[in-house]
Each structure stands twice: as structure tokens, then as C-alpha cells.
């Protein structure tokens, strides 16, 4: 999955990117919340999901304001447009380091010649290792590993890098 540039919110809607209870500065990754007058009252017949997703605005302590917690991680770009980096549930802990699979996928996609990428956690006995699947007509596994070694910490380099001709897709076109 790729980084998604979503631009700027529609009129009267705000996208809040928050980390540790504060609005994130440009470039810093945080949780994505949506504040809008168009907000629904919740999920149909699912009060637990409603309670988890429709939450008090983390930036307001003195007033009640419900916002939608998307479960995505994002960041503001220099022009204040928004980039979605992936799901928060894509955070994993490898070698004692908490990391975002979307950040590794972004690093792979920034290598010229890479078309698609998926980074997953692979369980080998009691250890967790990263595995990177990608498509490219020109970049070998060795070339990709060398390119990633220049931009990623060695502790979060995928242990396995596998080039595919194409990703297998389900009937809905999803990997």
C-alpha cells in the first residue's frame, strides 16, 4: 500500500493530526482525527465501535467536542495538505523498536522503478522479521536492499525482500 496524498479538507471540516495530545508540526507523524459538522452519530447497531471511533477532541480539555478518530497515521506537508501514511494498526515492534510498516513501504516506493510494495511481519520461531514484497521491472532484490540500507536504520531493514511479477489479487482487486 502506498502513501496517500489527500490534499486539504472540505469546507468547515478540519483534519487534526495529533501526537501526545498536541497538534503535530509539519512532517511529524500522528493520529488522524476529523472534526466536521457533517459527523454521523455513530455506527449502526455497533455501540462499541462508535465509542472507540467517535471520541472527545484530544486538543480540547475544557469543552465537549466529538471528533472521528480514523485509526490512520498521517502528517501535514509544508503546504498544510495532508498525507496518510497507513493504519495505526500497522504499527509493529521488531527488535525492540516500534515502527510503522507504512514508513518502510514509503521508503521502498521512493526507490525509482518500484511499482507496488507490501511489507509484512514474518514470524520465524520466536522472532519477528520484516518481509518486503514488491513489483518492479528493473530493480533486483539486491539493488533494493542496497538502496534501503542508505535510508533505513539497519534494525528495521526487511530481512526478506521478494520481487513479484504481480501481486495476487482477490475478486475485489485487493492484494
Coordinates of C-alpha atoms in Angstrom, one line a residue:
X1 CA 0.0 0.0 0.0
X2 CA 1.2 3.5 -0.9
X3 CA 1.3 6.8 1.0
X4 CA -1.9 8.6 0.1
X5 CA -1.9 12.4 -0.5
X6 CA -5.4 13.5 0.4
X7 CA -4.9 17.3 0.0
X8 CA -6.9 19.6 2.2
X9 CA -10.3 19.0 3.9
X10 CA -13.6 20.3 2.5
X11 CA -15.2 23.5 3.8
X12 CA -16.0 23.5 7.5
X13 CA -14.0 20.4 8.1
X14 CA -10.7 20.1 9.9
X15 CA -8.2 17.2 9.9
X16 CA -6.3 17.1 13.2
X17 CA -3.0 15.2 13.3
X18 CA -2.2 14.7 16.9
X19 CA 0.7 13.2 18.9
X20 CA 0.9 13.1 22.6
X21 CA -2.1 15.4 23.0
X22 CA -0.7 18.2 20.8
X23 CA -1.2 19.2 17.1
X24 CA 1.7 17.9 15.1
X25 CA 4.1 20.2 13.4
X26 CA 4.7 19.8 9.7
X27 CA 6.3 16.5 8.9
X28 CA 5.7 14.8 12.2
X29 CA 3.5 11.7 12.2
X30 CA 0.4 11.4 14.4
X31 CA -3.1 10.1 14.8
X32 CA -5.6 11.4 12.4
X33 CA -8.9 12.9 13.7
X34 CA -11.7 14.6 11.6
X35 CA -13.7 17.5 13.0
X36 CA -16.7 18.3 10.9
X37 CA -20.3 19.4 11.3
X38 CA -21.2 16.6 8.9
X39 CA -20.4 13.9 11.5
X40 CA -22.7 10.9 11.9
X41 CA -24.0 9.8 15.2
X42 CA -22.1 6.5 15.0
X43 CA -22.1 3.0 13.6
X44 CA -25.4 1.3 13.1
X45 CA -26.1 -1.2 15.9
X46 CA -22.4 -1.2 16.9
X47 CA -22.0 0.9 20.1
X48 CA -18.5 -0.4 20.9
X49 CA -17.1 0.7 17.5
X50 CA -19.0 4.0 17.9
X51 CA -17.5 4.6 21.3
X52 CA -14.0 3.8 20.0
X53 CA -14.2 6.0 16.9
X54 CA -16.3 9.0 18.0
X55 CA -14.2 10.5 20.8
X56 CA -13.6 13.7 22.7
X57 CA -11.3 16.1 20.7
X58 CA -7.9 15.4 22.2
X59 CA -6.9 19.1 21.8
X60 CA -9.8 20.4 23.9
X61 CA -9.8 19.9 27.6
X62 CA -12.5 22.5 28.7
X63 CA -15.3 21.9 26.2
X64 CA -17.1 18.8 24.8
X65 CA -16.5 18.2 21.1
X66 CA -16.8 14.9 19.4
X67 CA -14.4 14.1 16.6
X68 CA -13.9 11.0 14.4
X69 CA -10.7 9.0 15.2
X70 CA -9.9 7.4 11.9
X71 CA -7.3 4.9 13.0
X72 CA -4.9 6.3 10.4
X73 CA -1.5 7.8 10.9
X74 CA -0.7 10.9 8.9
X75 CA 1.3 14.1 8.7
X76 CA 1.0 17.7 7.4
X77 CA 3.1 18.6 4.4
X78 CA 4.7 22.1 4.0
X79 CA 1.7 23.4 2.2
X80 CA -0.6 22.1 5.1
X81 CA -2.0 19.4 2.8
X82 CA -2.3 16.0 4.4
X83 CA -0.6 12.7 3.7
X84 CA -2.0 9.5 5.1
X85 CA 0.8 7.0 5.9
X86 CA -1.2 4.0 6.8
X87 CA -3.3 2.4 9.6
X88 CA -2.3 2.8 13.2
X89 CA -2.8 -0.9 13.5
X90 CA 0.1 -1.3 11.1
X91 CA 2.5 -0.4 14.0
X92 CA 4.6 -3.3 15.0
X93 CA 7.5 -3.9 17.3
X94 CA 10.6 -5.5 15.8
X95 CA 13.9 -6.0 17.7
X96 CA 12.5 -3.8 20.5
X97 CA 11.8 -0.9 18.1
X98 CA 8.2 0.3 17.4
X99 CA 7.8 1.1 13.8
X100 CA 5.2 1.8 11.2
X101 CA 5.0 -0.5 8.2
X102 CA 3.8 2.3 6.1
X103 CA 7.0 4.2 6.7
X104 CA 9.1 1.3 5.4
X105 CA 6.7 0.9 2.4
X106 CA 7.1 4.6 1.7
X107 CA 10.9 4.2 1.7
X108 CA 10.6 1.3 -0.8
X109 CA 8.2 3.3 -3.1
X110 CA 10.7 6.2 -3.2
X111 CA 13.2 3.9 -4.9
X112 CA 12.9 4.7 -8.7
X113 CA 11.5 1.8 -10.6
X114 CA 9.3 0.3 -7.8
X115 CA 5.6 -0.1 -8.7
X116 CA 4.0 -1.6 -5.7
X117 CA 5.0 -2.8 -2.2
X118 CA 3.7 -4.6 0.8
X119 CA 5.7 -5.0 4.0
X120 CA 4.5 -7.6 6.5
X121 CA 5.7 -9.1 9.7
X122 CA 7.0 -12.7 9.3
X123 CA 7.2 -14.9 12.4
X124 CA 10.2 -17.2 12.5
X125 CA 10.2 -19.4 15.5
X126 CA 10.0 -16.8 18.4
X127 CA 11.4 -13.9 16.3
X128 CA 9.6 -11.4 14.2
X129 CA 11.2 -10.3 11.0
X130 CA 10.1 -8.0 8.2
X131 CA 9.4 -9.3 4.8
X132 CA 9.0 -6.9 1.8
X133 CA 7.2 -7.9 -1.4
X134 CA 7.4 -5.6 -4.3
X135 CA 6.9 -5.3 -8.1
X136 CA 9.4 -3.8 -10.5
X137 CA 10.5 -4.3 -14.0
X138 CA 14.1 -3.1 -13.3
X139 CA 15.1 -3.3 -9.6
X140 CA 16.6 -6.6 -8.3
X141 CA 16.3 -7.7 -4.7
X142 CA 20.0 -6.9 -4.1
X143 CA 19.6 -3.4 -5.6
X144 CA 16.6 -2.7 -3.4
X145 CA 18.3 -3.9 -0.3
X146 CA 21.3 -1.6 -1.0
X147 CA 19.0 1.4 -1.7
X148 CA 17.1 0.8 1.6
X149 CA 20.3 0.4 3.6
X150 CA 21.0 4.0 2.7
X151 CA 17.8 5.4 4.1
X152 CA 16.6 2.9 6.8
X153 CA 18.1 2.0 10.2
X154 CA 19.7 -1.4 9.9
X155 CA 17.4 -2.7 12.7
X156 CA 14.3 -2.1 10.5
X157 CA 15.6 -3.3 7.2
X158 CA 13.4 -6.1 5.9
X159 CA 15.1 -9.5 6.5
X160 CA 13.5 -10.8 3.3
X161 CA 13.0 -8.9 0.1
X162 CA 11.0 -10.7 -2.6
X163 CA 10.3 -9.4 -6.1
X164 CA 7.0 -10.4 -7.7
X165 CA 5.8 -10.1 -11.3
X166 CA 2.4 -9.0 -9.9
X167 CA 0.6 -9.1 -6.6
X168 CA -2.1 -11.8 -6.3
X169 CA -5.5 -10.0 -6.1
X170 CA -8.8 -11.1 -4.7
X171 CA -12.1 -10.8 -6.7
X172 CA -12.4 -7.1 -5.5
X173 CA -8.9 -6.2 -6.7
X174 CA -7.3 -6.1 -3.3
X175 CA -3.9 -7.6 -2.6

